[in-house]
Amino acid sequence: MSEPSATRAPEPPRPAAPAGLTASVVHDLADESLWARWDDLAADHATPFQTTAFARPLLTHLTAAMGAEPFVVEVRDAGRHVLSLGLCRRPGLVTRIEFPDFGLVDLAAPVWRRDADLTGARADDLRRVILAVLPRHDALLLAKLPETIGGARNPLVDWPGVAEMNIVTMVFDPARRPVADLSAVKESGRKRRRLAREGGAIRRVDDLDRAQVLLDFLFAQRDEKARRDGRHETLERPEVRDFYRALVAAGLPTGAVAIWEVVLGDRIIAAVLGLAHAGRFNGTLMATVEEEGVAVHSPGMIAVATVIEDHVAAGGSLFDLGPGEHPYKTRFGGEPQPLLEVGHAATPLGLAALADRAFRRFVRAHLRRHPAFRARLYRLLGRG
């Protein structure tokens, strides 16, 4: 009699991949897999502020030190990870969810997969699934949104209620205008030659110890200027300085952070720190010694001119001079690119927060319509 043939028990059905967009919140920011997934998306779409070199220390260390609760929203499409969005919850009379900015971030955005369909008709689906998983809040306030990143449309700018902030970032595009044609670059050539004759130099710094010395210089000069202007700035806080030290330590060896110095003899007279990613450069910190004997060299101007020339010579594309229509930025070829914002009120208190944002937009629009008054105000505030 033949042996019965072996039979295999039927496998349990596998759970089907969820249809459409789904979202989840990650609070464990020490999870290495979270940042591996983030890094995978940042290779497609990210400004220098959304790379892990910047976003990870911002979310994992600085945000909590500033009294906010950091988290990451991950969005999947039929189970495939397509977007990550770093946010923070700021408790108070009005509990807000927003980008962790603290005055350090010029451009805020998610990171997302290039081939994902998240704009246009699907924008409302994206908004709905993100809102559904957010921690308790009165208002969601997302600001400093660029319309496009790397030529792709930002998935958040198709949400209902998106408005121009009436703040622009000034961007030089070497594809539109040769760097040699910029008036500030032309003028800086003569000043750089004079600096060299008097024993000065401008150079990019790759040594970490020297870079930390330049950070101390930047902090000290910014402190002095803030005191003269009678104001305070975020950079005064020890936890913010610790963030920059960690950023430089991690980003300098990889090229994600770049720093230049201008010296006269053995003395530092200017320094520029910036972030780089995918051919884009964002200047973030600059300071100069403001003394009569030094001013003749225009150390700030020659530093920026040198950084722009180096960036373009290395094949770089957009050079972002930062938010604000300060007159000097137009001399470096800066053209205005609007920044957008969007909000959602979850409670009546949230409505008040949105009304405050609308009022601020109105004030900024008035300043933009009256550039002469704005220029006088900038000079008064020491921001010209």
Coordinates of C-alpha atoms in Angstrom, one line a residue:
M1 CA 0.0 0.0 0.0
S2 CA 1.5 3.3 -1.0
E3 CA 2.2 6.0 1.6
P4 CA -0.1 8.9 1.6
S5 CA 1.4 12.0 -0.1
A6 CA 2.5 14.8 2.3
T7 CA 0.2 17.7 2.5
R8 CA 1.0 21.2 3.6
A9 CA -1.3 23.2 5.8
P10 CA -2.6 26.3 4.0
E11 CA -0.7 29.5 4.8
P12 CA -2.6 32.1 6.6
P13 CA -3.5 35.0 4.3
R14 CA -1.1 37.8 4.3
P15 CA -2.5 41.2 5.3
A16 CA -3.1 43.3 2.3
A17 CA -1.2 46.5 1.9
P18 CA -3.3 49.4 2.9
A19 CA -4.9 51.2 -0.1
G20 CA -4.1 54.8 -0.6
L21 CA -2.3 57.2 1.7
T22 CA -1.8 56.4 5.4
A23 CA 0.2 58.3 8.1
S24 CA 1.8 57.5 11.4
V25 CA 3.7 59.4 14.0
V26 CA 7.2 58.4 15.3
H27 CA 8.2 59.8 18.7
D28 CA 11.3 57.6 19.1
L29 CA 13.8 59.8 17.3
A30 CA 16.7 57.7 18.4
D31 CA 15.5 54.9 16.1
E32 CA 18.3 54.6 13.4
S33 CA 15.8 53.1 10.9
L34 CA 13.8 56.3 11.0
W35 CA 16.8 58.3 9.8
A36 CA 17.7 55.7 7.2
R37 CA 14.2 56.1 5.7
W38 CA 14.5 59.9 6.0
D39 CA 17.9 59.8 4.3
D40 CA 16.5 57.7 1.4
L41 CA 13.9 60.4 0.7
A42 CA 16.3 63.3 1.2
A43 CA 18.4 62.1 -1.7
D44 CA 15.4 62.9 -3.9
H45 CA 14.0 66.2 -2.5
A46 CA 15.7 68.3 0.2
T47 CA 17.1 71.7 0.8
P48 CA 20.2 71.7 3.0
F49 CA 17.9 72.3 6.0
Q50 CA 16.1 68.9 5.4
T51 CA 19.2 66.7 5.2
T52 CA 19.9 64.4 8.1
A53 CA 23.0 66.4 8.8
F54 CA 20.8 69.4 9.8
A55 CA 17.4 67.9 10.6
R56 CA 18.5 65.1 12.9
P57 CA 20.3 67.2 15.5
L58 CA 17.6 69.8 15.2
L59 CA 14.9 67.3 16.0
T60 CA 16.7 64.9 18.4
H61 CA 18.5 67.4 20.6
L62 CA 17.7 71.1 20.0
T63 CA 13.9 70.9 19.8
A64 CA 13.5 69.4 23.3
A65 CA 16.1 71.8 24.7
M66 CA 14.0 74.7 23.4
G67 CA 10.9 73.4 25.3
A68 CA 9.1 71.7 22.4
E69 CA 8.1 68.1 21.7
P70 CA 9.6 66.8 18.5
F71 CA 8.2 64.0 16.3
V72 CA 8.2 62.8 12.7
V73 CA 5.1 62.0 10.6
E74 CA 5.7 59.3 8.0
V75 CA 3.3 58.9 5.1
R76 CA 2.9 55.7 3.1
D77 CA 1.2 55.1 -0.2
A78 CA -0.2 51.5 -0.4
G79 CA 2.4 50.6 2.2
R80 CA 5.4 52.3 0.5
H81 CA 7.1 55.1 2.4
V82 CA 6.8 58.3 0.4
L83 CA 7.1 61.2 2.8
S84 CA 8.6 62.3 6.1
L85 CA 7.7 65.5 7.9
G86 CA 9.6 66.7 11.0
L87 CA 7.5 68.7 13.3
C88 CA 7.2 69.8 16.9
R89 CA 4.4 70.5 19.4
R90 CA 4.8 73.7 21.5
P91 CA 2.5 73.7 24.5
G92 CA 1.2 77.0 25.8
L93 CA -2.0 79.1 25.9
V94 CA -2.3 78.1 22.2
T95 CA -0.8 74.7 21.6
R96 CA 0.9 74.8 18.2
I97 CA 2.3 72.2 15.9
E98 CA 4.9 73.7 13.5
F99 CA 8.3 73.2 12.0
P100 CA 11.1 73.3 14.5
D101 CA 12.5 76.6 13.3
F102 CA 13.8 78.7 16.3
G103 CA 15.0 81.3 13.8
L104 CA 17.6 78.9 12.4
V105 CA 15.8 77.4 9.4
D106 CA 15.4 79.5 6.2
L107 CA 13.4 76.9 4.2
A108 CA 11.0 74.3 5.8
A109 CA 9.5 71.3 4.0
P110 CA 9.0 67.6 4.1
V111 CA 11.3 65.1 2.3
W112 CA 9.4 63.0 -0.2
R113 CA 9.9 60.4 -3.0
R114 CA 10.3 61.9 -6.4
D115 CA 7.9 59.5 -8.1
A116 CA 5.2 59.8 -5.5
D117 CA 1.9 61.5 -6.5
L118 CA 1.3 63.9 -3.6
T119 CA 0.3 67.1 -5.3
G120 CA -2.7 68.4 -7.2
A121 CA -5.8 66.2 -6.6
R122 CA -4.1 64.1 -3.9
A123 CA -3.0 67.1 -1.8
D124 CA -6.2 67.0 0.2
D125 CA -5.8 63.2 0.9
L126 CA -2.2 64.0 2.1
R127 CA -3.5 66.8 4.3
R128 CA -6.3 64.6 5.7
V129 CA -4.1 61.7 6.7
I130 CA -1.5 63.9 8.3
L131 CA -4.1 65.9 10.3
A132 CA -5.7 62.6 11.5
V133 CA -2.5 61.4 13.3
L134 CA -1.2 64.7 14.8
P135 CA -1.0 65.0 18.6
R136 CA -3.6 67.2 20.3
H137 CA -3.2 70.9 19.3
D138 CA -5.0 74.1 18.7
A139 CA -3.3 75.1 15.5
L140 CA -1.1 73.6 12.9
L141 CA 1.1 76.4 11.5
L142 CA 3.5 75.6 8.7
A143 CA 5.7 78.5 7.4
K144 CA 8.7 79.2 5.2
L145 CA 7.6 76.7 2.5
P146 CA 9.3 77.0 -0.8
E147 CA 7.0 76.3 -3.8
T148 CA 9.5 74.0 -5.4
I149 CA 12.6 72.0 -4.3
G150 CA 14.9 70.6 -6.9
G151 CA 12.4 71.4 -9.6
A152 CA 9.6 69.4 -8.0
R153 CA 6.5 71.0 -6.5
N154 CA 6.4 71.0 -2.6
P155 CA 3.6 68.6 -1.6
L156 CA 2.3 71.0 1.1
V157 CA 1.7 74.0 -1.1
D158 CA -1.4 72.6 -2.8
W159 CA -3.2 72.4 0.6
P160 CA -6.2 74.7 0.9
G161 CA -5.5 78.1 2.5
V162 CA -1.9 78.4 1.4
A163 CA -0.8 82.0 1.3
E164 CA 2.4 84.0 0.5
M165 CA 4.0 85.1 3.7
N166 CA 5.2 88.3 2.0
I167 CA 8.7 87.1 2.9
V168 CA 11.1 86.1 0.1
T169 CA 14.4 84.4 0.1
M170 CA 17.0 85.9 -2.3
V171 CA 18.5 83.3 -4.6
F172 CA 21.3 83.7 -7.2
D173 CA 21.0 81.3 -10.1
P174 CA 24.3 81.1 -12.1
A175 CA 22.4 79.5 -15.0
R176 CA 20.6 82.9 -15.4
R177 CA 23.5 85.2 -14.9
P178 CA 27.3 84.7 -15.0
V179 CA 28.9 85.2 -11.6
A180 CA 31.5 87.4 -13.1
D181 CA 28.8 89.9 -14.1
L182 CA 27.7 90.5 -10.5
S183 CA 28.5 94.1 -9.4
A184 CA 29.5 93.0 -5.9
V185 CA 31.9 90.3 -7.3
K186 CA 33.5 92.9 -9.6
E187 CA 34.0 95.3 -6.8
S188 CA 35.4 92.7 -4.5
G189 CA 38.2 91.8 -6.9
R190 CA 40.0 95.1 -6.2
K191 CA 39.4 94.8 -2.4
R192 CA 40.7 91.2 -2.4
R193 CA 43.9 92.3 -4.1
R194 CA 44.4 95.0 -1.5
L195 CA 43.8 92.6 1.3
A196 CA 46.4 90.2 -0.1
R197 CA 49.0 93.0 -0.4
E198 CA 48.4 93.9 3.3
G199 CA 49.0 90.3 4.4
G200 CA 45.4 89.1 4.4
A201 CA 43.8 86.0 2.9
I202 CA 40.4 84.4 2.3
R203 CA 40.2 80.6 2.6
R204 CA 37.9 77.7 3.1
V205 CA 38.6 75.9 6.3
D206 CA 38.5 72.1 6.5
D207 CA 40.2 71.6 9.9
L208 CA 37.6 70.9 12.6
D209 CA 39.6 72.7 15.4
R210 CA 39.9 75.8 13.3
A211 CA 36.3 75.6 12.3
Q212 CA 35.3 75.6 16.0
V213 CA 37.5 78.7 16.5
L214 CA 35.6 80.4 13.7
L215 CA 32.3 79.5 15.4
D216 CA 33.5 81.2 18.5
F217 CA 34.3 84.3 16.4
L218 CA 30.8 84.2 14.8
F219 CA 29.1 83.9 18.2
A220 CA 31.2 86.8 19.6
Q221 CA 30.6 89.2 16.7
R222 CA 26.9 88.4 16.6
D223 CA 26.7 89.0 20.4
E224 CA 28.4 92.3 20.0
K225 CA 26.1 93.5 17.2
A226 CA 23.0 92.4 19.1
R227 CA 24.1 94.4 22.1
R228 CA 24.7 97.5 20.0
D229 CA 21.3 97.1 18.4
G230 CA 19.6 96.6 21.8
R231 CA 18.1 93.2 20.9
H232 CA 18.4 89.5 21.7
E233 CA 18.7 86.6 19.2
T234 CA 18.4 82.9 19.5
L235 CA 22.1 82.4 18.9
E236 CA 22.8 83.7 22.4
R237 CA 21.4 80.5 23.9
P238 CA 23.9 77.9 24.9
E239 CA 21.8 75.0 23.5
V240 CA 21.7 76.7 20.1
R241 CA 25.5 77.1 20.2
D242 CA 25.8 73.4 21.1
F243 CA 23.7 72.6 18.1
Y244 CA 25.9 74.5 15.7
R245 CA 29.0 72.9 17.2
A246 CA 27.5 69.4 16.7
L247 CA 26.4 70.4 13.2
V248 CA 29.9 71.6 12.2
A249 CA 31.5 68.5 13.7
A250 CA 29.3 66.1 11.8
G251 CA 28.9 68.1 8.6
L252 CA 32.3 69.5 7.9
P253 CA 33.9 66.2 7.0
T254 CA 31.1 65.3 4.6
G255 CA 30.8 68.7 2.9
A256 CA 27.3 69.2 4.2
V257 CA 28.7 72.2 6.2
A258 CA 31.2 74.7 4.7
I259 CA 33.0 77.5 6.5
W260 CA 35.3 80.3 5.2
E261 CA 37.5 82.8 7.0
V262 CA 38.9 86.2 6.1
V263 CA 42.1 87.0 8.0
L264 CA 44.3 90.1 8.2
G265 CA 47.7 88.9 9.4
D266 CA 46.8 86.6 12.3
R267 CA 43.5 88.2 13.0
I268 CA 40.1 86.9 11.9
I269 CA 38.0 89.8 10.4
A270 CA 35.1 87.8 8.9
A271 CA 33.7 84.4 8.6
V272 CA 30.9 82.7 6.7
L273 CA 29.2 79.4 7.5
G274 CA 26.8 77.7 5.1
L275 CA 25.0 74.4 4.3
A276 CA 25.3 72.5 1.0
H277 CA 23.3 69.7 -0.6
A278 CA 22.6 68.5 -4.1
G279 CA 24.3 71.6 -5.7
R280 CA 22.4 74.1 -3.6
F281 CA 24.1 76.4 -1.0
N282 CA 22.4 78.3 1.8
G283 CA 24.4 80.8 3.8
T284 CA 23.4 80.6 7.4
L285 CA 25.8 82.6 9.6
M286 CA 28.1 85.5 8.7
A287 CA 29.9 88.1 10.8
T288 CA 32.5 90.7 10.4
V289 CA 34.7 92.9 12.6
E290 CA 33.2 96.4 12.4
E291 CA 36.1 98.7 12.8
E292 CA 37.2 101.6 10.7
G293 CA 40.6 100.1 9.9
V294 CA 39.0 96.9 8.8
A295 CA 36.0 98.3 7.0
V296 CA 38.1 99.5 4.1
H297 CA 38.5 95.9 3.1
S298 CA 34.7 95.2 3.1
P299 CA 35.4 91.8 4.6
G300 CA 31.8 90.7 4.5
M301 CA 31.4 91.5 0.8
I302 CA 34.7 89.8 -0.2
A303 CA 33.9 86.8 1.9
V304 CA 30.5 86.3 0.2
A305 CA 31.9 87.0 -3.3
T306 CA 34.6 84.3 -2.7
V307 CA 32.0 81.8 -1.4
I308 CA 29.8 82.3 -4.5
E309 CA 32.7 82.0 -6.9
D310 CA 33.9 78.8 -5.2
H311 CA 30.3 77.4 -5.3
V312 CA 29.9 78.1 -9.0
A313 CA 33.4 76.9 -9.9
A314 CA 32.6 73.5 -8.2
G315 CA 29.5 73.1 -10.4
G316 CA 27.0 74.4 -7.8
S317 CA 23.6 75.7 -8.9
L318 CA 21.4 77.8 -6.6
F319 CA 23.1 80.0 -4.1
D320 CA 20.6 81.2 -1.4
L321 CA 21.5 84.4 0.3
G322 CA 18.6 84.0 2.8
P323 CA 15.3 85.6 3.6
G324 CA 14.8 89.4 3.4
E325 CA 15.1 91.8 0.6
H326 CA 18.2 93.6 1.9
P327 CA 19.8 95.8 -0.7
Y328 CA 23.2 94.1 -0.6
K329 CA 21.7 90.8 -1.8
T330 CA 20.6 92.2 -5.1
R331 CA 24.3 93.2 -5.8
F332 CA 25.1 89.5 -5.5
G333 CA 22.4 88.5 -8.1
G334 CA 19.8 87.6 -5.6
E335 CA 16.3 87.3 -7.0
P336 CA 13.2 87.0 -4.8
Q337 CA 11.5 83.7 -4.4
P338 CA 8.4 83.8 -2.3
L339 CA 7.9 81.7 0.8
L340 CA 4.5 80.3 1.6
E341 CA 2.6 79.3 4.7
V342 CA -0.5 77.3 5.6
G343 CA -2.5 76.7 8.7
H344 CA -5.3 74.7 10.2
A345 CA -7.3 75.5 13.3
A346 CA -8.4 72.6 15.4
T347 CA -10.0 74.7 18.2
P348 CA -11.3 78.3 18.6
L349 CA -7.9 79.2 20.1
G350 CA -6.4 77.9 16.8
L351 CA -8.5 80.4 14.9
A352 CA -6.9 83.2 16.9
A353 CA -3.5 81.9 16.0
L354 CA -4.4 81.9 12.3
A355 CA -5.8 85.4 12.6
D356 CA -2.4 86.5 14.1
R357 CA -0.6 85.0 11.1
A358 CA -2.9 86.8 8.7
F359 CA -2.2 90.1 10.4
R360 CA 1.5 89.6 10.2
R361 CA 1.2 88.9 6.5
F362 CA -0.7 92.2 6.1
V363 CA 2.1 94.1 7.9
R364 CA 4.8 92.5 5.8
A365 CA 2.8 93.3 2.6
H366 CA 2.7 97.0 3.6
L367 CA 6.5 97.0 4.1
R368 CA 7.0 95.4 0.7
R369 CA 4.8 98.1 -1.0
H370 CA 6.9 100.8 0.6
P371 CA 10.6 99.8 0.1
A372 CA 12.0 103.2 1.1
F373 CA 10.3 103.0 4.5
R374 CA 11.4 99.4 4.8
A375 CA 15.0 100.3 4.1
R376 CA 14.9 103.0 6.8
L377 CA 13.4 100.5 9.2
Y378 CA 16.1 97.9 8.4
R379 CA 18.8 100.5 9.1
L380 CA 17.2 101.4 12.4
L381 CA 17.0 97.8 13.4
G382 CA 20.6 97.2 12.3
R383 CA 19.5 94.8 9.5
G384 CA 20.4 96.7 6.4

